[in-house]
Amino acid sequence: MVDRREAALRHLQALGFSSYEARVYLALLHGGRLKGYEAAKRSGVPRSMVYQVLGRLVDRGAAYRVEEGEGTFYGAVSQEELLARLEAEARERFARARESLIQIAPERPAEAIWRVKGAARTLAEARALVEGAGRALTLSLWQNQLDALQEALKAARARGVDLRLVLFGERADPALGRVYYHHFVDPKVVEGRLRARLFVVVRDHEEVMVGNLTESEAWAVRTRDPALVLVAEEYVRHDVVLAEMTLAYGVEKLTALWTAREDLRQMVTGEEVHGPA
């Protein structure tokens, strides 16, 4: 119960309530209609401050005030009503902010490179690129990345976006259409060479995001620079062709080729960068 109360206090403060406001609101929510001194006692808010706090809660629509023969009582607006009101107010604020910012914010230069860090931010940026696609998506993803983006990709294909996807993994929803599986080199070899699970998302041949998204590390860069978009799409096209060659000729022949030649082995394994394993 204590953990739930602490979580509720944190969430109320995240929604803009002060510590005192959150504590008094919860006291009213659990205690029913209370007089000011009762709210102070139940919440732990100093009695000298509680009436000011109650007034602020009434003003913001989180509590109501009732005058009766025995005095003044305060009650909490139900959590459902409060949350619905706060959500509506937040949507309205975002809509106003969007309208004003669109009018004054300059378009990012095509050559600008937008750097992001952290798993949540990296995934959000990649999903935004997928959701913003109107014509085509060119992607190279690992299994964990596809799992995180799969619903957004299915929605994109459902609205008519063409998908070209190379997957370092074993499974993809049939609703995504044809998927090219990266079997011509063991994914572990690729991960060892790159020191990352590198992903690529290209939107409408106009914007690209390249990054790493693993449980331990996440980062990415995003840009509309035409040269970098071209390089990223060529990278994926190259892997598509190799994936199809693997299906046609067998992984054994390709593996024998690159393992038998020192120059190819060094490039495939990353020895030329990291040294022998």
Tab-separated table of N, CA, C and O in Angstrom, residues 142-225:
chain	number	residue	atom	x	y	z
A	142	TRP	N	17.799	-5.607	-36.772
A	142	TRP	CA	18.022	-6.822	-36.024
A	142	TRP	C	16.699	-7.241	-35.399
A	142	TRP	O	15.745	-6.452	-35.364
A	143	GLN	N	16.653	-8.483	-34.908
A	143	GLN	CA	15.377	-9.021	-34.449
A	143	GLN	C	14.744	-8.164	-33.361
A	143	GLN	O	13.540	-7.884	-33.405
A	144	ASN	N	15.526	-7.740	-32.362
A	144	ASN	CA	14.942	-6.949	-31.280
A	144	ASN	C	14.408	-5.616	-31.778
A	144	ASN	O	13.407	-5.089	-31.277
A	145	GLN	N	15.058	-5.049	-32.796
A	145	GLN	CA	14.608	-3.772	-33.356
A	145	GLN	C	13.332	-3.949	-34.168
A	145	GLN	O	12.403	-3.133	-34.079
A	146	LEU	N	13.267	-5.031	-34.943
A	146	LEU	CA	12.046	-5.312	-35.687
A	146	LEU	C	10.880	-5.546	-34.735
A	146	LEU	O	9.769	-5.043	-34.965
A	147	ASP	N	11.119	-6.295	-33.669
A	147	ASP	CA	10.040	-6.558	-32.711
A	147	ASP	C	9.475	-5.250	-32.157
A	147	ASP	O	8.263	-5.120	-31.956
A	148	ALA	N	10.348	-4.277	-31.914
A	148	ALA	CA	9.906	-2.995	-31.364
A	148	ALA	C	9.177	-2.138	-32.395
A	148	ALA	O	8.298	-1.350	-32.036
A	149	LEU	N	9.512	-2.298	-33.671
A	149	LEU	CA	8.938	-1.437	-34.722
A	149	LEU	C	7.878	-2.141	-35.562
A	149	LEU	O	7.281	-1.515	-36.444
A	150	GLN	N	7.630	-3.403	-35.293
A	150	GLN	CA	6.810	-4.201	-36.193
A	150	GLN	C	5.401	-3.646	-36.385
A	150	GLN	O	4.889	-3.595	-37.517
A	151	GLU	N	4.745	-3.226	-35.314
A	151	GLU	CA	3.388	-2.712	-35.461
A	151	GLU	C	3.359	-1.440	-36.313
A	151	GLU	O	2.464	-1.250	-37.148
A	152	ALA	N	4.335	-0.558	-36.114
A	152	ALA	CA	4.412	0.660	-36.926
A	152	ALA	C	4.679	0.313	-38.383
A	152	ALA	O	4.142	0.958	-39.299
A	153	LEU	N	5.497	-0.702	-38.626
A	153	LEU	CA	5.791	-1.121	-40.007
A	153	LEU	C	4.560	-1.746	-40.656
A	153	LEU	O	4.284	-1.492	-41.847
A	154	LYS	N	3.823	-2.546	-39.911
A	154	LYS	CA	2.593	-3.125	-40.458
A	154	LYS	C	1.593	-2.033	-40.812
A	154	LYS	O	0.924	-2.095	-41.859
A	155	ALA	N	1.508	-1.013	-39.965
A	155	ALA	CA	0.593	0.099	-40.252
A	155	ALA	C	1.046	0.853	-41.489
A	155	ALA	O	0.220	1.287	-42.307
A	156	ALA	N	2.367	1.017	-41.652
A	156	ALA	CA	2.879	1.710	-42.836
A	156	ALA	C	2.538	0.934	-44.107
A	156	ALA	O	2.094	1.518	-45.110
A	157	ARG	N	2.737	-0.364	-44.079
A	157	ARG	CA	2.430	-1.170	-45.267
A	157	ARG	C	0.932	-1.160	-45.559
A	157	ARG	O	0.516	-1.124	-46.728
A	158	ALA	N	0.125	-1.147	-44.487
A	158	ALA	CA	-1.320	-1.120	-44.684
A	158	ALA	C	-1.777	0.160	-45.366
A	158	ALA	O	-2.797	0.168	-46.071
A	159	ARG	N	-1.041	1.261	-45.175
A	159	ARG	CA	-1.427	2.506	-45.849
A	159	ARG	C	-0.733	2.679	-47.198
A	159	ARG	O	-0.780	3.760	-47.794
A	160	GLY	N	-0.074	1.610	-47.678
A	160	GLY	CA	0.470	1.620	-49.032
A	160	GLY	C	1.938	1.935	-49.163
A	160	GLY	O	2.434	2.117	-50.283
A	161	VAL	N	2.665	1.980	-48.060
A	161	VAL	CA	4.103	2.259	-48.108
A	161	VAL	C	4.843	0.994	-48.540
A	161	VAL	O	4.592	-0.093	-48.033
A	162	ASP	N	5.758	1.128	-49.511
A	162	ASP	CA	6.571	0.002	-49.957
A	162	ASP	C	7.683	-0.257	-48.938
A	162	ASP	O	8.379	0.681	-48.515
A	163	LEU	N	7.869	-1.517	-48.554
A	163	LEU	CA	8.894	-1.886	-47.579
A	163	LEU	C	9.986	-2.715	-48.245
A	163	LEU	O	9.688	-3.640	-49.007
A	164	ARG	N	11.218	-2.361	-47.956
A	164	ARG	CA	12.365	-3.197	-48.314
A	164	ARG	C	13.145	-3.417	-47.028
A	164	ARG	O	13.747	-2.492	-46.497
A	165	LEU	N	13.120	-4.649	-46.533
A	165	LEU	CA	13.660	-4.933	-45.206
A	165	LEU	C	14.665	-6.073	-45.240
A	165	LEU	O	14.357	-7.171	-45.701
A	166	VAL	N	15.880	-5.790	-44.753
A	166	VAL	CA	16.886	-6.818	-44.505
A	166	VAL	C	16.875	-7.077	-42.998
A	166	VAL	O	16.964	-6.142	-42.198
A	167	LEU	N	16.793	-8.352	-42.611
A	167	LEU	CA	16.652	-8.701	-41.201
A	167	LEU	C	17.795	-9.586	-40.716
A	167	LEU	O	18.060	-10.646	-41.300
A	168	PHE	N	18.441	-9.153	-39.638
A	168	PHE	CA	19.373	-9.991	-38.896
A	168	PHE	C	18.551	-10.719	-37.842
A	168	PHE	O	18.494	-10.303	-36.685
A	169	GLY	N	17.892	-11.765	-38.241
A	169	GLY	CA	17.018	-12.476	-37.324
A	169	GLY	C	16.345	-13.630	-38.026
A	169	GLY	O	16.712	-14.001	-39.149
A	170	GLU	N	15.322	-14.188	-37.379
A	170	GLU	CA	14.697	-15.412	-37.879
A	170	GLU	C	13.206	-15.294	-38.148
A	170	GLU	O	12.628	-16.176	-38.763
A	171	ARG	N	12.572	-14.216	-37.674
A	171	ARG	CA	11.113	-14.197	-37.793
A	171	ARG	C	10.610	-12.786	-38.089
A	171	ARG	O	11.132	-11.799	-37.575
A	172	ALA	N	9.607	-12.733	-38.940
A	172	ALA	CA	8.951	-11.466	-39.265
A	172	ALA	C	7.497	-11.758	-39.572
A	172	ALA	O	7.159	-12.814	-40.118
A	173	ASP	N	6.626	-10.846	-39.213
A	173	ASP	CA	5.198	-11.016	-39.468
A	173	ASP	C	4.957	-11.075	-40.980
A	173	ASP	O	5.447	-10.224	-41.726
A	174	PRO	N	4.212	-12.075	-41.468
A	174	PRO	CA	3.912	-12.159	-42.906
A	174	PRO	C	3.249	-10.901	-43.455
A	174	PRO	O	3.346	-10.630	-44.658
A	175	ALA	N	2.597	-10.125	-42.569
A	175	ALA	CA	1.939	-8.898	-43.028
A	175	ALA	C	2.941	-7.869	-43.546
A	175	ALA	O	2.555	-6.917	-44.229
A	176	LEU	N	4.227	-8.048	-43.243
A	176	LEU	CA	5.240	-7.119	-43.726
A	176	LEU	C	5.645	-7.398	-45.164
A	176	LEU	O	6.390	-6.624	-45.761
A	177	GLY	N	5.165	-8.491	-45.730
A	177	GLY	CA	5.552	-8.826	-47.087
A	177	GLY	C	6.885	-9.538	-47.116
A	177	GLY	O	7.303	-10.173	-46.148
A	178	ARG	N	7.590	-9.399	-48.230
A	178	ARG	CA	8.856	-10.103	-48.393
A	178	ARG	C	9.934	-9.495	-47.508
A	178	ARG	O	10.124	-8.282	-47.490
A	179	VAL	N	10.650	-10.358	-46.800
A	179	VAL	CA	11.754	-9.944	-45.948
A	179	VAL	C	13.008	-10.682	-46.410
A	179	VAL	O	12.971	-11.882	-46.691
A	180	TYR	N	14.116	-9.971	-46.500
A	180	TYR	CA	15.394	-10.550	-46.910
A	180	TYR	C	16.204	-10.861	-45.648
A	180	TYR	O	16.573	-9.945	-44.897
A	181	TYR	N	16.504	-12.134	-45.432
A	181	TYR	CA	17.196	-12.545	-44.220
A	181	TYR	C	18.708	-12.543	-44.440
A	181	TYR	O	19.193	-13.073	-45.430
A	182	HIS	N	19.428	-11.947	-43.505
A	182	HIS	CA	20.877	-11.784	-43.602
A	182	HIS	C	21.564	-13.057	-43.109
A	182	HIS	O	22.019	-13.143	-41.968
A	183	HIS	N	21.648	-14.075	-44.021
A	183	HIS	CA	22.233	-15.351	-43.649
A	183	HIS	C	23.580	-15.584	-44.301
A	183	HIS	O	24.220	-16.606	-44.053
A	184	PHE	N	24.030	-14.656	-45.161
A	184	PHE	CA	25.262	-14.924	-45.902
A	184	PHE	C	26.504	-14.779	-45.037
A	184	PHE	O	27.562	-15.294	-45.371
A	185	VAL	N	26.396	-14.064	-43.898
A	185	VAL	CA	27.449	-14.027	-42.885
A	185	VAL	C	26.749	-14.150	-41.537
A	185	VAL	O	25.724	-13.507	-41.309
A	186	ASP	N	27.292	-14.956	-40.653
A	186	ASP	CA	26.708	-15.126	-39.322
A	186	ASP	C	26.539	-13.752	-38.662
A	186	ASP	O	27.505	-12.987	-38.565
A	187	PRO	N	25.331	-13.424	-38.214
A	187	PRO	CA	25.124	-12.126	-37.556
A	187	PRO	C	26.088	-11.856	-36.402
A	187	PRO	O	26.445	-10.708	-36.145
A	188	LYS	N	26.528	-12.909	-35.703
A	188	LYS	CA	27.484	-12.703	-34.620
A	188	LYS	C	28.800	-12.151	-35.136
A	188	LYS	O	29.469	-11.357	-34.464
A	189	VAL	N	29.196	-12.576	-36.357
A	189	VAL	CA	30.411	-12.051	-36.965
A	189	VAL	C	30.242	-10.571	-37.275
A	189	VAL	O	31.131	-9.746	-37.032
A	190	VAL	N	29.061	-10.210	-37.804
A	190	VAL	CA	28.784	-8.814	-38.131
A	190	VAL	C	28.773	-7.959	-36.871
A	190	VAL	O	29.364	-6.875	-36.829
A	191	GLU	N	28.125	-8.444	-35.830
A	191	GLU	CA	28.070	-7.693	-34.570
A	191	GLU	C	29.466	-7.520	-33.980
A	191	GLU	O	29.801	-6.469	-33.431
A	192	GLY	N	30.292	-8.556	-34.105
A	192	GLY	CA	31.654	-8.450	-33.613
A	192	GLY	C	32.471	-7.437	-34.394
A	192	GLY	O	33.300	-6.720	-33.826
A	193	ARG	N	32.237	-7.349	-35.698
A	193	ARG	CA	32.961	-6.386	-36.531
A	193	ARG	C	32.537	-4.961	-36.227
A	193	ARG	O	33.358	-4.055	-36.110
A	194	LEU	N	31.254	-4.757	-36.086
A	194	LEU	CA	30.718	-3.409	-35.894
A	194	LEU	C	30.768	-2.949	-34.447
A	194	LEU	O	30.680	-1.739	-34.183
A	195	ARG	N	30.874	-3.897	-33.521
A	195	ARG	CA	30.751	-3.577	-32.096
A	195	ARG	C	29.402	-2.908	-31.827
A	195	ARG	O	29.263	-2.038	-30.971
A	196	ALA	N	28.389	-3.311	-32.580
A	196	ALA	CA	27.054	-2.715	-32.466
A	196	ALA	C	26.076	-3.562	-33.266
A	196	ALA	O	26.467	-4.366	-34.114
A	197	ARG	N	24.789	-3.376	-32.983
A	197	ARG	CA	23.728	-3.913	-33.832
A	197	ARG	C	23.199	-2.744	-34.666
A	197	ARG	O	22.184	-2.114	-34.338
A	198	LEU	N	23.925	-2.461	-35.725
A	198	LEU	CA	23.638	-1.282	-36.534
A	198	LEU	C	22.309	-1.443	-37.270
A	198	LEU	O	22.056	-2.466	-37.898
A	199	PHE	N	21.461	-0.424	-37.167
A	199	PHE	CA	20.206	-0.443	-37.913
A	199	PHE	C	20.157	0.751	-38.862
A	199	PHE	O	20.831	1.762	-38.665
A	200	VAL	N	19.353	0.604	-39.894
A	200	VAL	CA	19.160	1.661	-40.891
A	200	VAL	C	17.667	1.794	-41.157
A	200	VAL	O	16.979	0.789	-41.367
A	201	VAL	N	17.165	3.018	-41.152
A	201	VAL	CA	15.782	3.303	-41.550
A	201	VAL	C	15.827	4.490	-42.500
A	201	VAL	O	16.275	5.570	-42.124
A	202	VAL	N	15.386	4.292	-43.738
A	202	VAL	CA	15.339	5.368	-44.725
A	202	VAL	C	13.879	5.636	-45.076
A	202	VAL	O	13.150	4.718	-45.465
A	203	ARG	N	13.470	6.884	-44.934
A	203	ARG	CA	12.079	7.269	-45.220
A	203	ARG	C	11.969	7.975	-46.569
A	203	ARG	O	12.593	8.994	-46.812
A	204	ASP	N	11.167	7.392	-47.453
A	204	ASP	CA	10.796	8.037	-48.723
A	204	ASP	C	12.000	8.491	-49.545
A	204	ASP	O	11.914	9.469	-50.297
A	205	HIS	N	13.131	7.806	-49.405
A	205	HIS	CA	14.361	8.160	-50.129
A	205	HIS	C	14.815	9.588	-49.811
A	205	HIS	O	15.590	10.179	-50.571
A	206	GLU	N	14.361	10.114	-48.661
A	206	GLU	CA	14.635	11.515	-48.330
A	206	GLU	C	15.330	11.704	-46.984
A	206	GLU	O	16.019	12.714	-46.781
A	207	GLU	N	15.143	10.789	-46.063
A	207	GLU	CA	15.675	10.968	-44.714
A	207	GLU	C	16.123	9.625	-44.170
A	207	GLU	O	15.480	8.605	-44.421
A	208	VAL	N	17.234	9.626	-43.434
A	208	VAL	CA	17.785	8.379	-42.938
A	208	VAL	C	18.115	8.494	-41.460
A	208	VAL	O	18.469	9.561	-40.957
A	209	MET	N	17.988	7.353	-40.779
A	209	MET	CA	18.437	7.223	-39.405
A	209	MET	C	19.298	5.975	-39.321
A	209	MET	O	18.890	4.891	-39.755
A	210	VAL	N	20.497	6.138	-38.776
A	210	VAL	CA	21.433	5.029	-38.604
A	210	VAL	C	21.846	5.009	-37.145
A	210	VAL	O	22.180	6.064	-36.576
A	211	GLY	N	21.817	3.823	-36.544
A	211	GLY	CA	22.177	3.792	-35.127
A	211	GLY	C	22.371	2.397	-34.592
A	211	GLY	O	22.388	1.411	-35.336
A	212	ASN	N	22.522	2.332	-33.289
A	212	ASN	CA	22.700	1.089	-32.559
A	212	ASN	C	21.619	1.027	-31.487
A	212	ASN	O	21.371	2.013	-30.793
A	213	LEU	N	20.967	-0.132	-31.367
A	213	LEU	CA	19.918	-0.274	-30.359
A	213	LEU	C	20.017	-1.661	-29.751
A	213	LEU	O	19.576	-2.647	-30.322
A	214	THR	N	20.673	-1.719	-28.580
A	214	THR	CA	20.793	-2.963	-27.832
A	214	THR	C	20.361	-2.700	-26.401
A	214	THR	O	20.052	-1.560	-26.028
A	215	GLU	N	20.352	-3.738	-25.586
A	215	GLU	CA	19.960	-3.562	-24.186
A	215	GLU	C	20.971	-2.719	-23.420
A	215	GLU	O	20.624	-2.033	-22.457
A	216	SER	N	22.223	-2.746	-23.847
A	216	SER	CA	23.276	-2.049	-23.101
A	216	SER	C	23.621	-0.676	-23.663
A	216	SER	O	24.163	0.163	-22.942
A	217	GLU	N	23.311	-0.417	-24.938
A	217	GLU	CA	23.719	0.844	-25.542
A	217	GLU	C	22.771	1.221	-26.671
A	217	GLU	O	22.324	0.355	-27.434
A	218	ALA	N	22.480	2.498	-26.772
A	218	ALA	CA	21.609	2.966	-27.845
A	218	ALA	C	22.004	4.380	-28.241
A	218	ALA	O	22.165	5.252	-27.393
A	219	TRP	N	22.159	4.592	-29.549
A	219	TRP	CA	22.472	5.916	-30.081
A	219	TRP	C	22.094	5.909	-31.556
A	219	TRP	O	21.920	4.852	-32.168
A	220	ALA	N	21.966	7.078	-32.129
A	220	ALA	CA	21.633	7.154	-33.549
A	220	ALA	C	21.911	8.551	-34.074
A	220	ALA	O	22.021	9.512	-33.310
A	221	VAL	N	22.000	8.651	-35.402
A	221	VAL	CA	22.034	9.939	-36.082
A	221	VAL	C	20.920	9.939	-37.127
A	221	VAL	O	20.590	8.895	-37.693
A	222	ARG	N	20.351	11.100	-37.343
A	222	ARG	CA	19.235	11.255	-38.284
A	222	ARG	C	19.514	12.467	-39.152
A	222	ARG	O	19.926	13.518	-38.659
A	223	THR	N	19.305	12.326	-40.462
A	223	THR	CA	19.624	13.429	-41.365
A	223	THR	C	18.847	13.309	-42.668
A	223	THR	O	18.394	12.215	-43.035
A	224	ARG	N	18.741	14.422	-43.388
A	224	ARG	CA	18.166	14.436	-44.729
A	224	ARG	C	19.240	14.736	-45.780
A	224	ARG	O	18.923	15.027	-46.913
A	225	ASP	N	20.493	14.682	-45.361
A	225	ASP	CA	21.582	14.911	-46.299
A	225	ASP	C	21.487	13.888	-47.437
A	225	ASP	O	21.551	12.681	-47.202
